Every structure is written in C-alpha cells, then in structure tokens.
Amino acid sequence: MQQDCFVAVHGGAGILSRDSEGLVKQALANACKTALATLQIRNDVNAALAATEEAIVVLENDPCLNAGYGSNLTFAGTVECDAAIMTSEPGDYGSIGAVSGITNPIRLARAVLDHARIPDPLGRVPPMMLVSEGATSFASSVPQPPIAIVPVDSLITLRARQQWAKWKARLDQAEAGPVDSTCPTTAEDQMQDTVGAITCDRAGRMAAGVSSGGLLLKHPGRIGEAAMYGAGCWASQTNRQPHTEASGDSSNNFTISGRSTGEDIVRAMLARSIARALAYDQAETFSGEVDVHEALSEVFVNLFLKLSMARGELNPSAGVILLDRGDADNPRSVRLWCAFTTPSMSIAYASSRHPSPKVKILRRPTRTNTESPVYITAITLS
Amino acid sequence: MQQDCFVAVHGGAGILSRDSEGLVKQALANACKTALATLQIRNDVNAALAATEEAIVVLENDPCLNAGYGSNLTFAGTVECDAAIMTSEPGDYGSIGAVSGITNPIRLARAVLDHARIPDPLGRVPPMMLVSEGATSFASSVPQPPIAIVPVDSLITLRARQQWAKWKARLDQAEAGPVDSTCPTTAEDQMQDTVGAITCDRAGRMAAGVSSGGLLLKHPGRIGEAAMYGAGCWASQTNRQPHTEASGDSSNNFTISGRSTGEDIVRAMLARSIARALAYDQAETFSGEVDVHEALSEVFVNLFLKLSMARGELNPSAGVILLDRGDADNPRSVRLWCAFTTPSMSIAYASSRHPSPKVKILRRPTRTNTESPVYITAITLS
C-alpha cells in the first residue's frame, strides 16, 4: 500500500541572529519543496536518496548557510567541505571530506555511495570515504550525472571573507596577548553549521544526509562530523513493532547536525549511538515500543555532554532531527523529533498530505539552573 | 603500587606466506623490545602513549609490513597512509588519513593528539583527524619533536612496485573481459595489512595505535579503518570490578587490525563496538565479570560478519588483539586476546616480568563446515 511521504531539513543548531532568520527560513522552505517534488515524481528504490540529495543541494547553493557556496573559510582562507549520505539499506553510505572546488559536496558523497554498489572485477572493496585531491579526481571520473568542479575561490562569498578577516585578526591579537574577555569566541559568533535532510518515500524507504563547510578558521585537512561514519547522519530501519498490512514496515531514520563541537560529536558517535539507544530500548526495555525522548536524552546527557565536559568543553553544541515512524497506539503516526543543546535550531518539514512546508526557528527558553541542558521536542506529522 | 607493564603488537590479519614469516617475526620482536624499553625507562603520564608510538615506528620502518616504508600502492602508484593513536583518557585521540611523504604516519597522529590537548586562545575546537595536504602542512608546523617529511616516492619499495604492476595489469585485463577464475583476487594475494600496538604502563595507563598503507590499488584519497575513530583502535579503562589496593584500577585496552575489508570494519565500528560489548556485559549481564570470549564472538559474528555478508562480501577479513586486565578470581591477571577471521594473524608480546618477546604466527586449522568463522584465543601474560 502506498503511504504518505515525508521530508525534514535543518539549517544547523546554533545561534541564529534575527537578521538572517528570513533568509534561512526561505532556504529551508525551498529545500523541503524540492525534496517533496522529487518524492512525488519518483517511485523507484532511490527516491528517498535522490530527495535527500536534492534538498541538500538547495541548502548548499544558498549563501546564507555554511555548506557549499558560502561555507566558513579555513585558517588558510580556503573552502573545504565535508558531506555524507546514507540510506536505510544496511551499510549503504558514502562520504567525502576536506574537498575544495566541488559546487555540491553532497552529489560527490552520493557518487561514492553509488560507486560502492558496483561489484569490482578484482574483488577490491570500494571506498566509503574519499578525501581531498583524491576525492576531486574521483569526481572528475564520475560518468553520469557529471559532478560540477569549479575554481576553488568561486565558493567563497564576501560575507565569508569578512568573517574570516575579522576572526583572523582577533586570533593574531589573542596569540600576541590575553584576549579581551568581553569578546565573544568564534563559537559564539559564527553562523549556523552543518545542514541536513531526512526523507521517507511512499514505500517507507529512508535516507539521511549532511553537508558542512566546517568550523571557521579550522586547520586545512580537518575532517569533521559531517564526513565521519556514525557521527553526522544515520538512516536505519528497525522493526520496532510487528509488521502489519496497515502500517508497512515500521522504521526510524534521522540525521544530526553539529555546530562548534564536531569533534565531540565524533567522539560520542552521536548518530549511531542514538540508533543503538533506540534499538536497545526496543530489545531490552520497552518490549516493542521505544521511548524516543528518553533515548535522545540518555545519549545527549550521558554520552555527548559527559564526554565533552570531561574534555573541558564549556558549551558543547549539537542538534539532531529524527523522523520516527509508528508507535503502539498509532502505527501510522510519524513524528519529527528535534533535540539540541544550542540557543536555537532551524528546521522545516513537509509531507504529501501537507505539502506546504512549515518552517520553525526553535528557540529554547532562557536557561535556568534547573533546566535540562538538552531541549527536546516532537512534532506529529501524521 | 608499581605493577608490571605489558606490550603486544601485531603485523596484521591475513595470509602470511611461509617465505616472509621470518622477516615479519623479526619486525614484531623488534617492535616489542623498543616499546618495552620505553615503558621501562619512562614513568610519566605519557609512557604508554610513547611506547605505542615507538612500537609502530619500528613496524612502519620495516619494508616487510604494509605501513610507512613498503606500503601498498594506490591505483595511481602512490603511497598514502592512515594512522591513529588513542589513550585510555576519555577522548584522547588523534588520526591522520591519506598522507604522502610522511616517514612515520603514527608520529603525525600522535602530534594531532598532543595538539588537541592545548587550549585554543579563541576557543576553537582542535582537530582530531587531519587528511592529505592539510595533514602534511600541519606536520611541517609541529615544533618539537619535528616530523620527518620526505619525497613521496621514497616510501615505495621495489616489492610494492612489482605488486602494483602485477595487479594493475590484471585489473586492465579484467576490465577488458571476463577474469580467469583460477586467478586469486587481490584480497587473496596481497600481504598482511594494518599493523598495531597496545601497551600498558606500570601505573595501568593504556594506549593503542594502528598504521596502514591501505588496500593495494585503492583509490587515492580513500580513508580506511586505520584512520577512522572507533574502527581501527580503541583504548579504554573500564571499572570491570571494584577497585582494590591490590589490583589497582581494573581496565582493558585493545587495538584491532583489518586486512581487505577495512570499509566493513568501519561499518561495524569494530573497535568501539567491542568496547561497548565489554562494558555492556559488565553493566547488564555478568555483574562485574566480563566474558571476553563471548563479547568478541558476539561482535564479530552478529555485527561485523552479518553486515559484511549482507553486502555480498564473501570473505570478510578482520583481526583484533586485546589486552584485558583482571578477572574476579585473579584480579592481577592480564590476558592477551586475539580474534580473527583470516587464515593467520601474526602477533608478539612481552612484559616487564618476561622481557624477551614471544612471537607467534597464529594459524587457524583448515576450515570445516561446523567451525566458527572467528578464531578466538587467549594467552595469559601474568
């Protein structure tokens, strides 16, 4: 039976200024529309994968987000991008890291995933992650569709250059003497980070992807959570309850996004740890029904925050969106979960039943001492 | 109380020919001796870290092993190395991937780890993984001790060049028409892969590391399990039983090694999954005592092999060594575990009590239908 299809995107967890709110909202709405159009036209096994890719292409092309065109600049003043894409088929994953001169890094990650599906005549295991020059040379060898390779400077925006100059000067100053304590750190000032998308097609297949320009003033060659398996995105299909004719396969699927502490997201293997927590809950505790809120809270607090703070990180930043299908009371329900530790997170979502994208800048209330460090909310999509 | 110190190294899981057995044994014995000497001279917090690094430097410098000098060549005929190092301090990790012209990749991974311990004046999060040209430029900026950067061709041995020519010709032939089914695939013919070392100092601190030249004919820019967090090595200290004055902190620590299916090792997050299985066993099932054999078997069979075979991999290859301290009956005992799916795995070990290195080429018996796909054994070191 054909079901509804769904898409959710995010523009990163971070501190979204009121000035750029309108632009970010528009970009997220456009990404939702493009992905939903793809899901509605296509009916093949790669529909969710293609929709996720197309959503992220929109976000990469928009200069107001830190991915593709408009990415943060490295310490050397260059653009180096990370991206990954995954489907709910076991091990179906491709990622690229530290690539320059690729207009849409997510298309290159997709090409790595596609390439890994082709058996090799000598039995060589195909790569799941390619970086730097090697990734660019792979891009030029992809036959169809071609991957756009452009001059490396063409992905730099004026705004990115200005931000770089400002923070480079501040770094030089800091290295010469003590920093003015009233200055914000880069972490408090830079724009939202990693963008991401999750989609679910009419047959219940899912895909998740992320793309990022990485940290402002990062060391060239630095690989962040957007390129690392198990860290920046995950797509899985778990049999969280018995398959029924009415519900189709039950499954869950999510993507995550980090802002200033991508390394801590890698250390916590955030995306995969959440996947495991959800599966574990099912197997061990909830006998068929998962408490998603509890699983998210558990992983954020006991793994991500604990590990980050043990390393002296004062404000570990991460945000996650998660599409969750089905619960015991209502097997056809689909919920979009959002969890983040930052002041805000920008998201958008749409479905075949409600095709007009809803855009939300989720902002947590001003902190109090008793408040949880993680803000978790859920939106019922159907 | 000062305890004994331990070192274990491996030269990879694979098919070790009788011809190269002598050379590999000598390299492993040398690595053990060097690491043990470091552990016996030093008494500081970085003793285990330094000993692991020095053991791997010996293995990288030996042309008979696939790491550093003598690495497998990429499709383009170049050497590109991956390496990682980790200690039992939470999140203390550094890795590098796809680097050329670095004599000892493990020294560069160590430099990334050291750099991440220094607070940044602007609060930038330091990288945990650097790749390619960016990693090389970082190498040239490391003040003390300097990292040796050499002409990229100087790490190529005659043997590596011959292997490359042989398999490149076979690949060209295969791409032109059907392969002769009597030809072995590259996976069956190439030398042992990733090398690794684990050490434990007199205070119970542990470190693990890996280094690899990667797959023969790999795509340039390919990142394998030796550079990926959670895949190629892990070092952890778990309180598997109550701390007692006599036993010191109980802890376990291990490193793993993959041969031809590094991507599958990444997908299974093999090293971290074993760490979790051990911790999980403690918390949930064994109330203080872990069945290491069961944990290794569980992760190899239900995660690594299942996932690899679901992707059509006929002979998924991986090998692990694991230093495990303490069990309920004998809290001062230390065991070296070894688990692998390949025909052989070469290991060596030594301790302050038995300083003369023991070298073993573990070979599994010829397969029968009823045999387990994973060969697991343990050696009591004290």
PDB file of C-alpha atoms in Angstrom, chain B residues 14 62 78 96 98 103 152 154 156 212 239 284 309 321 370:
ATOM      1  CA  GLY B  14      45.811 -12.010   6.598  1.00  0.00           C
ATOM      2  CA  ASP B  62      60.213  -2.281   8.214  1.00  0.00           C
ATOM      3  CA  THR B  78      51.494   6.376  -4.822  1.00  0.00           C
ATOM      4  CA  ILE B  96      45.626  11.163  10.014  1.00  0.00           C
ATOM      5  CA  ALA B  98      45.647   9.648   3.052  1.00  0.00           C
ATOM      6  CA  THR B 103      58.045   8.616   7.046  1.00  0.00           C
ATOM      7  CA  VAL B 152      56.742  10.967  -1.701  1.00  0.00           C
ATOM      8  CA  SER B 154      60.985   7.442  -1.083  1.00  0.00           C
ATOM      9  CA  ILE B 156      57.967   2.989  -2.251  1.00  0.00           C
ATOM     10  CA  SER B 212      48.348   1.159   7.433  1.00  0.00           C
ATOM     11  CA  ASN B 239      35.874  -0.474  36.072  1.00  0.00           C
ATOM     12  CA  GLU B 284      23.853  -5.760  32.307  1.00  0.00           C
ATOM     13  CA  MET B 309      27.874 -10.662   4.219  1.00  0.00           C
ATOM     14  CA  ILE B 321      44.276  -8.042  19.637  1.00  0.00           C
ATOM     15  CA  THR B 370      30.936 -26.743  11.558  1.00  0.00           C
TER      16      THR B 370
END
